[in-house]
Structure formats: C-alpha cells, structure tokens
PDB file of C-alpha atoms in Angstrom:
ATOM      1  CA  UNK A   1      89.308-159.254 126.632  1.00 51.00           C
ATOM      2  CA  UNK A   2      85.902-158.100 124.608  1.00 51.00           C
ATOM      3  CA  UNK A   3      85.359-155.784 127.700  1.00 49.00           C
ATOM      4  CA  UNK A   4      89.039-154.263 126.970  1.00 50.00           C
ATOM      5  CA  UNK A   5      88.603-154.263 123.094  1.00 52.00           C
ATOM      6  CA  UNK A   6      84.775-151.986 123.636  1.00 50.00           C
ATOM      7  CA  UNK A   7      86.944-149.194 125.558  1.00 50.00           C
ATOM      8  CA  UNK A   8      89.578-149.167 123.191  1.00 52.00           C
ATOM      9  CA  UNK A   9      87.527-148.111 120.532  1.00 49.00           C
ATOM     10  CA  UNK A  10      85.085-146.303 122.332  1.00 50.00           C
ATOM     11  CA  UNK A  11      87.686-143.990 124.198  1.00 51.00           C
ATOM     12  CA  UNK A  12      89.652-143.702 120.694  1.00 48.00           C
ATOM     13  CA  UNK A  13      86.932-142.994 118.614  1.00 46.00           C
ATOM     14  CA  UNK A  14      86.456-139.922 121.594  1.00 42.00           C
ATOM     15  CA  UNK A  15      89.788-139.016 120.591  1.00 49.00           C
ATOM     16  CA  UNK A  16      89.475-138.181 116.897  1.00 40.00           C
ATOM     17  CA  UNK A  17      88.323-134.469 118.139  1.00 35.00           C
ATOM     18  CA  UNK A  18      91.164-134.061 119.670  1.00 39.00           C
ATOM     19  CA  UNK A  19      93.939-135.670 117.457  1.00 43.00           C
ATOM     20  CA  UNK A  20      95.957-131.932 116.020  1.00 39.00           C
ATOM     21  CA  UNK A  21      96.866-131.030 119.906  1.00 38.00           C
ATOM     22  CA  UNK A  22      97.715-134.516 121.042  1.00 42.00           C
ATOM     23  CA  UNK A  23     100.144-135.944 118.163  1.00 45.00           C
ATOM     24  CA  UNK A  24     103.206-134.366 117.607  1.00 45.00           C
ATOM     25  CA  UNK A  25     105.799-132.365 118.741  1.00 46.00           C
ATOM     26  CA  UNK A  26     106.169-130.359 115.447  1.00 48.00           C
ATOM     27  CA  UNK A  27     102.297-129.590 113.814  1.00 53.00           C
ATOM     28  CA  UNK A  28     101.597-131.015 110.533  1.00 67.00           C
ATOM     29  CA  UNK A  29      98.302-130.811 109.000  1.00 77.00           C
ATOM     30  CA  UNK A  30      98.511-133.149 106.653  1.00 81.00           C
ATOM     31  CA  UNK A  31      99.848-135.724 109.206  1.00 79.00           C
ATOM     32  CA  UNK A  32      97.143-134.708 111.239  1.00 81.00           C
ATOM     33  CA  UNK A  33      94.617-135.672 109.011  1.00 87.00           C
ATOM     34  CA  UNK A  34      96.489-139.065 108.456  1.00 87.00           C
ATOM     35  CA  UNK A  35      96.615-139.868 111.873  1.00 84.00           C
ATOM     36  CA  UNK A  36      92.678-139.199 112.215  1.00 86.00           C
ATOM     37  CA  UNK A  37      92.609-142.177 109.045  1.00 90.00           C
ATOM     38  CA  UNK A  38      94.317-144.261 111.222  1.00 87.00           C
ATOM     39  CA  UNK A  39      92.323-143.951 114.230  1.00 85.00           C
ATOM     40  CA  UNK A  40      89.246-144.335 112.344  1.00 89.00           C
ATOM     41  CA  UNK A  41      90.495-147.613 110.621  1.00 87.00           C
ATOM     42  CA  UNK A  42      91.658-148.184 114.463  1.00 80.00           C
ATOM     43  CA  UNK A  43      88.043-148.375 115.694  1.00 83.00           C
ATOM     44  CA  UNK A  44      86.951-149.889 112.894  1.00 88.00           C
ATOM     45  CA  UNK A  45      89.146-153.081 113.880  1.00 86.00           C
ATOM     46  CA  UNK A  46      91.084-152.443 110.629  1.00 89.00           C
ATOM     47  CA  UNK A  47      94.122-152.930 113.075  1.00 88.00           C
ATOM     48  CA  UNK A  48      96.425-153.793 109.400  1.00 91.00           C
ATOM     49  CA  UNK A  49      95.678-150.567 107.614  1.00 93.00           C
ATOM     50  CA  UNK A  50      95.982-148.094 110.744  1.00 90.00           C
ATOM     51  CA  UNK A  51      99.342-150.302 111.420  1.00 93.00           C
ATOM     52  CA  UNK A  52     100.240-149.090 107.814  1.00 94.00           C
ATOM     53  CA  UNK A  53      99.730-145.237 108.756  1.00 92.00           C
ATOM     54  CA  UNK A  54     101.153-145.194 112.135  1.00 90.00           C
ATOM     55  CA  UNK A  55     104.221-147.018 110.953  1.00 92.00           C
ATOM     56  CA  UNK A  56     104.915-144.049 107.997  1.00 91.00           C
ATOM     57  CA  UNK A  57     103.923-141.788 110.443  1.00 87.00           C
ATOM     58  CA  UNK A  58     106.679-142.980 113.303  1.00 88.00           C
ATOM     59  CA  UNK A  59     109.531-142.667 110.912  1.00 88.00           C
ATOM     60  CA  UNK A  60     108.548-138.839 109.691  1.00 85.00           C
ATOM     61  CA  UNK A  61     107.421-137.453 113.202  1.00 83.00           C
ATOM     62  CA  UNK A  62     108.165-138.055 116.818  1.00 84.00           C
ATOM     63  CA  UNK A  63     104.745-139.899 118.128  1.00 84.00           C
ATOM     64  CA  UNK A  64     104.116-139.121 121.608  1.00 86.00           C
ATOM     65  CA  UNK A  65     103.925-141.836 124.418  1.00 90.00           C
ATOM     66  CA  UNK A  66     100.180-142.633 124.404  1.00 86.00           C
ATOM     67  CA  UNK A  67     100.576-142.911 120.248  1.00 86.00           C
ATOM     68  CA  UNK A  68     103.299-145.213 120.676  1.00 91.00           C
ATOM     69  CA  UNK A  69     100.875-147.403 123.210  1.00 92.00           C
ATOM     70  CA  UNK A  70      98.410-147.131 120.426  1.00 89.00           C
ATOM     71  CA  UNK A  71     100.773-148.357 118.150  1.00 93.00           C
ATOM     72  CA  UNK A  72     101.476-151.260 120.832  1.00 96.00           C
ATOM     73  CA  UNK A  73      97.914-152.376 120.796  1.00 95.00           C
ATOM     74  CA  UNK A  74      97.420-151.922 117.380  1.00 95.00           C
ATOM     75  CA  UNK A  75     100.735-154.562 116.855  1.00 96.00           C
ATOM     76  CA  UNK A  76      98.942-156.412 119.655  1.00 97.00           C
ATOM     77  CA  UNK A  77      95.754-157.216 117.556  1.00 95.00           C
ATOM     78  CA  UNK A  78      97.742-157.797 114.541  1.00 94.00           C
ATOM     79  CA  UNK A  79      99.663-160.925 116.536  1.00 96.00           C
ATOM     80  CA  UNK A  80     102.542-159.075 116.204  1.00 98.00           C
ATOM     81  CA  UNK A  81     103.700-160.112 120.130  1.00 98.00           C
ATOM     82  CA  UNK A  82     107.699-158.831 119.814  1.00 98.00           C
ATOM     83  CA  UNK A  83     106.770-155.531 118.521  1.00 98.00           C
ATOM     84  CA  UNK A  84     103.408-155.151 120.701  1.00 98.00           C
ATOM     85  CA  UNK A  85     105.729-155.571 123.686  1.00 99.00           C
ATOM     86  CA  UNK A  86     108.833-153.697 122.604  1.00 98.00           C
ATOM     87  CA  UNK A  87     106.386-150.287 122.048  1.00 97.00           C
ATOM     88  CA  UNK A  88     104.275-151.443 124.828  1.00 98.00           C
ATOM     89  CA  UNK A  89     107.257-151.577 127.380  1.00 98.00           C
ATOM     90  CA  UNK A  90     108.369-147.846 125.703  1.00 96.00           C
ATOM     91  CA  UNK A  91     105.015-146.145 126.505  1.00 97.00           C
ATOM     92  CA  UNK A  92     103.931-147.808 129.699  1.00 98.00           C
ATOM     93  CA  UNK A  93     106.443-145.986 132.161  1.00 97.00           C
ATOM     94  CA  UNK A  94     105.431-142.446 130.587  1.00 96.00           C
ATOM     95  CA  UNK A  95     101.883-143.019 130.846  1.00 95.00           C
ATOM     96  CA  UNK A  96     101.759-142.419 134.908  1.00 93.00           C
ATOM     97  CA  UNK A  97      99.127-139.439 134.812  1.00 92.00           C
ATOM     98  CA  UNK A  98      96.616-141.571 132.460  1.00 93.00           C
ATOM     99  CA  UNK A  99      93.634-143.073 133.515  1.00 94.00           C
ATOM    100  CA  UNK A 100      94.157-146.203 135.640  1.00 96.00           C
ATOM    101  CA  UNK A 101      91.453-148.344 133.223  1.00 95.00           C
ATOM    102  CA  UNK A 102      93.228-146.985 130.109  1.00 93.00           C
ATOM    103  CA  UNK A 103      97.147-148.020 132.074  1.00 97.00           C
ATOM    104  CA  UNK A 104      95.350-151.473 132.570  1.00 97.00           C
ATOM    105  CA  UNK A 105      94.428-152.166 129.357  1.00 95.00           C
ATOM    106  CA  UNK A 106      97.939-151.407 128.291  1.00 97.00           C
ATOM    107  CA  UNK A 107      99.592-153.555 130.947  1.00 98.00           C
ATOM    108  CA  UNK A 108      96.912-156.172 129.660  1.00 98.00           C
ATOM    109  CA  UNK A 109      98.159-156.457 125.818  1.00 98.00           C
ATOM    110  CA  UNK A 110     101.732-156.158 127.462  1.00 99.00           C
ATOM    111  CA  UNK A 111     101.252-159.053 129.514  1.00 99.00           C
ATOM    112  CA  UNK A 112      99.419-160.866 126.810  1.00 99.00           C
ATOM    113  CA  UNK A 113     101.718-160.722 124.319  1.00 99.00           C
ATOM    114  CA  UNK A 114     105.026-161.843 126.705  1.00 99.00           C
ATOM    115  CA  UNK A 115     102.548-164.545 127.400  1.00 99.00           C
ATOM    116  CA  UNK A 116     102.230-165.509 124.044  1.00 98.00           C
ATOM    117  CA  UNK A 117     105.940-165.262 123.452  1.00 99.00           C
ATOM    118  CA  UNK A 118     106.372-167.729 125.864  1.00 98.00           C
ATOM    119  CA  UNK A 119     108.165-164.950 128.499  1.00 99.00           C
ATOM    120  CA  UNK A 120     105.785-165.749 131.443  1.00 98.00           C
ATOM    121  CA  UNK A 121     108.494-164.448 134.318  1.00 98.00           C
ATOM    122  CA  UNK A 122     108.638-161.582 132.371  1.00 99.00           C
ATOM    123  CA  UNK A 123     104.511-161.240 131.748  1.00 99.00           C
ATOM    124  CA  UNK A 124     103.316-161.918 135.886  1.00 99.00           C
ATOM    125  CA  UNK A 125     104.756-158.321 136.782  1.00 98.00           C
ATOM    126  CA  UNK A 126     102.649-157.000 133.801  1.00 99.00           C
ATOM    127  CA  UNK A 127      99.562-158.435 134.829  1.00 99.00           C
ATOM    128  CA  UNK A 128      99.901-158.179 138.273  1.00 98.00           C
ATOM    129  CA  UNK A 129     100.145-154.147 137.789  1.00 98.00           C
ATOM    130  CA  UNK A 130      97.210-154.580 135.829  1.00 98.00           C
ATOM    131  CA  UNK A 131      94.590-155.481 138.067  1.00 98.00           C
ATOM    132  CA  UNK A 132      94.601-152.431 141.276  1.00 98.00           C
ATOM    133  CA  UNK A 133      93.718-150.619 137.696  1.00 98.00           C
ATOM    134  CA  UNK A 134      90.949-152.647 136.416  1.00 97.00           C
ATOM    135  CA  UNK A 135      87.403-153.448 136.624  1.00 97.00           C
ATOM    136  CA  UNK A 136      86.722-155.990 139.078  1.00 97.00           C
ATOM    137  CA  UNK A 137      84.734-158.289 136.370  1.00 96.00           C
ATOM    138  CA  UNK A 138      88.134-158.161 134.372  1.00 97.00           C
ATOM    139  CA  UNK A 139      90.504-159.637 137.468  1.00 98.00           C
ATOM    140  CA  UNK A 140      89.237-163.001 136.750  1.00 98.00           C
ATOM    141  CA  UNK A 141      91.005-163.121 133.297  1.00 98.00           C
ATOM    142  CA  UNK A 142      94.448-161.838 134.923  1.00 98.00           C
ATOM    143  CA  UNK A 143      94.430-164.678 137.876  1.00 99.00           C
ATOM    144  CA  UNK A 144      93.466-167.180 135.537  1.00 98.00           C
ATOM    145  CA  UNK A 145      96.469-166.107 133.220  1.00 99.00           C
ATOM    146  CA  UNK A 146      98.967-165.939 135.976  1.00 99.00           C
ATOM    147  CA  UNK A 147      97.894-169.075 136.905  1.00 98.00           C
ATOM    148  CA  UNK A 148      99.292-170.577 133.880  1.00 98.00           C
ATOM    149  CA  UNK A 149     102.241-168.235 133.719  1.00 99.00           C
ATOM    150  CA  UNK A 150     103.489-170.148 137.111  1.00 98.00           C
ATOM    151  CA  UNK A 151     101.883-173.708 136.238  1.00 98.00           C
ATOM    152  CA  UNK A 152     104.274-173.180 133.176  1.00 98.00           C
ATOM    153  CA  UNK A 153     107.482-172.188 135.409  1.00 98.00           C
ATOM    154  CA  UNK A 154     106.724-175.668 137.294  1.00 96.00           C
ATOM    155  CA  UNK A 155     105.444-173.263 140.407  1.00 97.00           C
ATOM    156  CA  UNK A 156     102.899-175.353 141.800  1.00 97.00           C
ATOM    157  CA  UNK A 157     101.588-173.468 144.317  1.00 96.00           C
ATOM    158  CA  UNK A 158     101.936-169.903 142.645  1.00 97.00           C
ATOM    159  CA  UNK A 159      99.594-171.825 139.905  1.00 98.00           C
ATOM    160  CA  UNK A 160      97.181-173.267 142.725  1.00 97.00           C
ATOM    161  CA  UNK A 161      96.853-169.686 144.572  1.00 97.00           C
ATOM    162  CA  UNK A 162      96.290-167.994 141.155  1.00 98.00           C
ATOM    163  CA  UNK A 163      94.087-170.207 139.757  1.00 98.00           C
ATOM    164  CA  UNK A 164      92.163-170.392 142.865  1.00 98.00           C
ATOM    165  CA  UNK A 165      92.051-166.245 142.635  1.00 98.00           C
ATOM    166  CA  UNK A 166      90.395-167.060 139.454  1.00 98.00           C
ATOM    167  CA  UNK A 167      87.905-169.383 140.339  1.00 98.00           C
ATOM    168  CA  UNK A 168      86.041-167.122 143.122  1.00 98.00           C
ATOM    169  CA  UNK A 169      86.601-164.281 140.447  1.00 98.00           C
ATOM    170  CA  UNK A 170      84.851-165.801 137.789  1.00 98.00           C
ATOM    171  CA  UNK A 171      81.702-166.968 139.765  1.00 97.00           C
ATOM    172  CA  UNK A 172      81.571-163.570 141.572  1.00 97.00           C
ATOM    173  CA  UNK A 173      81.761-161.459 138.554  1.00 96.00           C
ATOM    174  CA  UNK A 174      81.525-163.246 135.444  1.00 96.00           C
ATOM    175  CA  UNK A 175      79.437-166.493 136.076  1.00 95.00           C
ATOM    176  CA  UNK A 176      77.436-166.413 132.875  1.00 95.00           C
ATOM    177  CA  UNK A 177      76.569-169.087 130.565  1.00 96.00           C
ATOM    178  CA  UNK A 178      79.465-168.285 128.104  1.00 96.00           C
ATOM    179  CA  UNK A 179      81.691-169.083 130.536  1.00 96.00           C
ATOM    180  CA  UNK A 180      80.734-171.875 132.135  1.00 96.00           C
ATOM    181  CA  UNK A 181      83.481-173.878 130.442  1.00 97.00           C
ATOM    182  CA  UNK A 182      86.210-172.131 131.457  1.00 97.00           C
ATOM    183  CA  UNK A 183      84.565-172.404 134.923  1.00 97.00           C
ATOM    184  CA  UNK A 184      84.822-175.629 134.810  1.00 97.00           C
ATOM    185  CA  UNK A 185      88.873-175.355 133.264  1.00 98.00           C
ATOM    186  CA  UNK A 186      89.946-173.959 136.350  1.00 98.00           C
ATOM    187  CA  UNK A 187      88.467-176.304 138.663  1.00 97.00           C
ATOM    188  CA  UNK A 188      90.215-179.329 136.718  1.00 97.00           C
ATOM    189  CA  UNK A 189      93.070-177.137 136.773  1.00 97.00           C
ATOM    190  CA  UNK A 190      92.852-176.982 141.062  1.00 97.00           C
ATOM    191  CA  UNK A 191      91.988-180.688 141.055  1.00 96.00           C
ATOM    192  CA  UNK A 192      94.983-181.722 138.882  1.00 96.00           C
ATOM    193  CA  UNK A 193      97.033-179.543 140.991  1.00 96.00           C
ATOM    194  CA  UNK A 194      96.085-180.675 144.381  1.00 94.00           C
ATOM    195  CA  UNK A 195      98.222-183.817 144.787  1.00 93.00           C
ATOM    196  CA  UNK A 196     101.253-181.327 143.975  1.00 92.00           C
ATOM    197  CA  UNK A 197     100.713-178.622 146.475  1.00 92.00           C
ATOM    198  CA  UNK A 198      99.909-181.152 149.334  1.00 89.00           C
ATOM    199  CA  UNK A 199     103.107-182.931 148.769  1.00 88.00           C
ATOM    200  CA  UNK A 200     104.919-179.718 149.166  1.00 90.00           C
ATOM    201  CA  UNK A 201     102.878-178.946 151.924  1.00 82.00           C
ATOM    202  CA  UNK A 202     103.772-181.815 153.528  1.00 87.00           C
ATOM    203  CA  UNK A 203     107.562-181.954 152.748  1.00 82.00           C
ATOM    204  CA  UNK A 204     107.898-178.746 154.337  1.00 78.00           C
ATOM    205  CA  UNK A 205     106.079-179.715 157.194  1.00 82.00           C
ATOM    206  CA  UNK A 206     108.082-182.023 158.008  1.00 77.00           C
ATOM    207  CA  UNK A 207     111.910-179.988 157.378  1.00 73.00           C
TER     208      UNK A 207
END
C-alpha cells in the first residue's frame, strides 16, 4: 500500500534521532552508527543494502522487537515472503504498546506475504487484526484481499461478503481515477460470484 510505504519511511526517518537508546540491549557505538546506515538506506527504499546491515547486525547483538519488525518489512519489500513472515510473526505479539497505525502496517506486510505464499487461512487473521488499526481509506485494500483469500479456499460467500466490504470501501474512500479499474474488478468479482452464493442460499433454504 503507497499510503503504508509513506509512513514507513516517514516515521523511520523520525527515528534516526533516536536510534543509540532504542537498539540494543548491550550499547555499541559503532553498531549504533551502523544501524543509523541502515535506516537511512531503509528510507531511501534501498531495502537490499539495509537488509545487508541488519542481517550482520542480528547475529552480533540482540535486536529488539520493533527492529526485528523492521527487519520483517525490510524482507517484505525485498520479496522475501518466508522470512518477512517468520520475523513478522516474532515481533507482532511484543509490539502491544505501539501505535495502532504502526501494529497495522505490520499485520499488513504479515498478511501480505502469507498471501503471497499461498497461506491464505493463515493470512485472513492477519488482516482482519489489521483493519480496527488502520486508516479508514486503507480498509478497502484488506476486504478486497480477504476476499480472494476465501474465493481461493472455495468459500463462496466469505469471498462475496468480503468483496462486497470492498466495493462500498473503495467508492467511499478511495474512488479516484487510479482506481477505477480495480473498481470495476470487484464488481465482476460480485457478478461472477452471484450464481454461487444464491445456490447456497437456496440449498439451505430448503434443508
């Protein structure tokens, strides 16, 4: 999500002040200083050369649970999905007193990734904790995920009522030329669907 991506590096760039209280357990200047490289190659969407860093880093020092979700987004935007999730899933639990927009954005690149992976059971508790913590302009995005997650798992009406979600999300909050196609996606989606959920409508109308 572009509006996900501009917080990132806004509220880590914010960070860079503050990087020799919040890293490690044991102080280290010159890993200090290394870890403020990484961030700034961080928000300059050099996600490969922080990755580099943080990866040396991890195996001299114990990173704390907001660097590990770093880390996890920083896997995320290489396509890296297994590891994304694996330090995603690590950090999430122990990030409780955080923000609820920076939690989202975290359950967002978890979700995303076990999406990509093909793990979509395992991705609709992800991005359903994802969106009482979001923006309402980036629901849309989530419904119209988990929409596929259950079209995927043969759920026909889990699909319909998330799609559907999507549809009044994205002309509420985000009907803008640019995404007038996917717009339209969803509604083929809902019309393809249709024949399916009536049928099951009707068989269990008539149990």
């Amino acid at each position: 999500m572009s509006t996900y991506r501009k917080w990132v590096l806004c509220f880590l760039g914010m960070n860079l002040m503050f990087v020799p209280s919040l890293v490690f357990a044991q102080r280290n200047d010159e890993a200090t200083e290394r870890l403020g490289k990484a961030l700034e190659y961080f928000t300059s969407q050099k996600y490969h050369e922080c990755l580099m860093i943080m990866q040396d880093l991890e195996k001299q020092y114990r990173l704390n649970p907001r660097y590990k979700a770093y880390l996890g987004v920083c896997y995320y935007y290489e396509w890296d999905y297994e590891h994304a999730n694996k330090y995603l899933t690590e950090a999430i639990p122990q990030l409780a007193l955080f923000s609820p927009h920076e939690r989202s954005f975290y359950y967002w690149a978890n979700a995303e990734s076990l999406f990509y992976l093909q793990k979509y059971k395992e991705a609709i508790p992800m991005y359903e904790a994802m969106l009482p913590l979001c923006y309402e302009n980036e629901k849309p995005d989530a419904y119209y995920r988990l929409g596929f997650c259950h079209l995927f798992m043969e759920n026909w009406v889990g699909a319909w009522n998330e799609f559907l979600k999507a549809q009044d999300a994205y002309q509420k909050y985000r009907d803008t030329p640019d995404m007038q196609a996917r717009i339209i996606q969803v509604s083929h989606m809902l019309d393809g669907l249709k024949p399916k959920v009536i049928g099951i409508v009707i068989s269990d109308l008539l149990k």
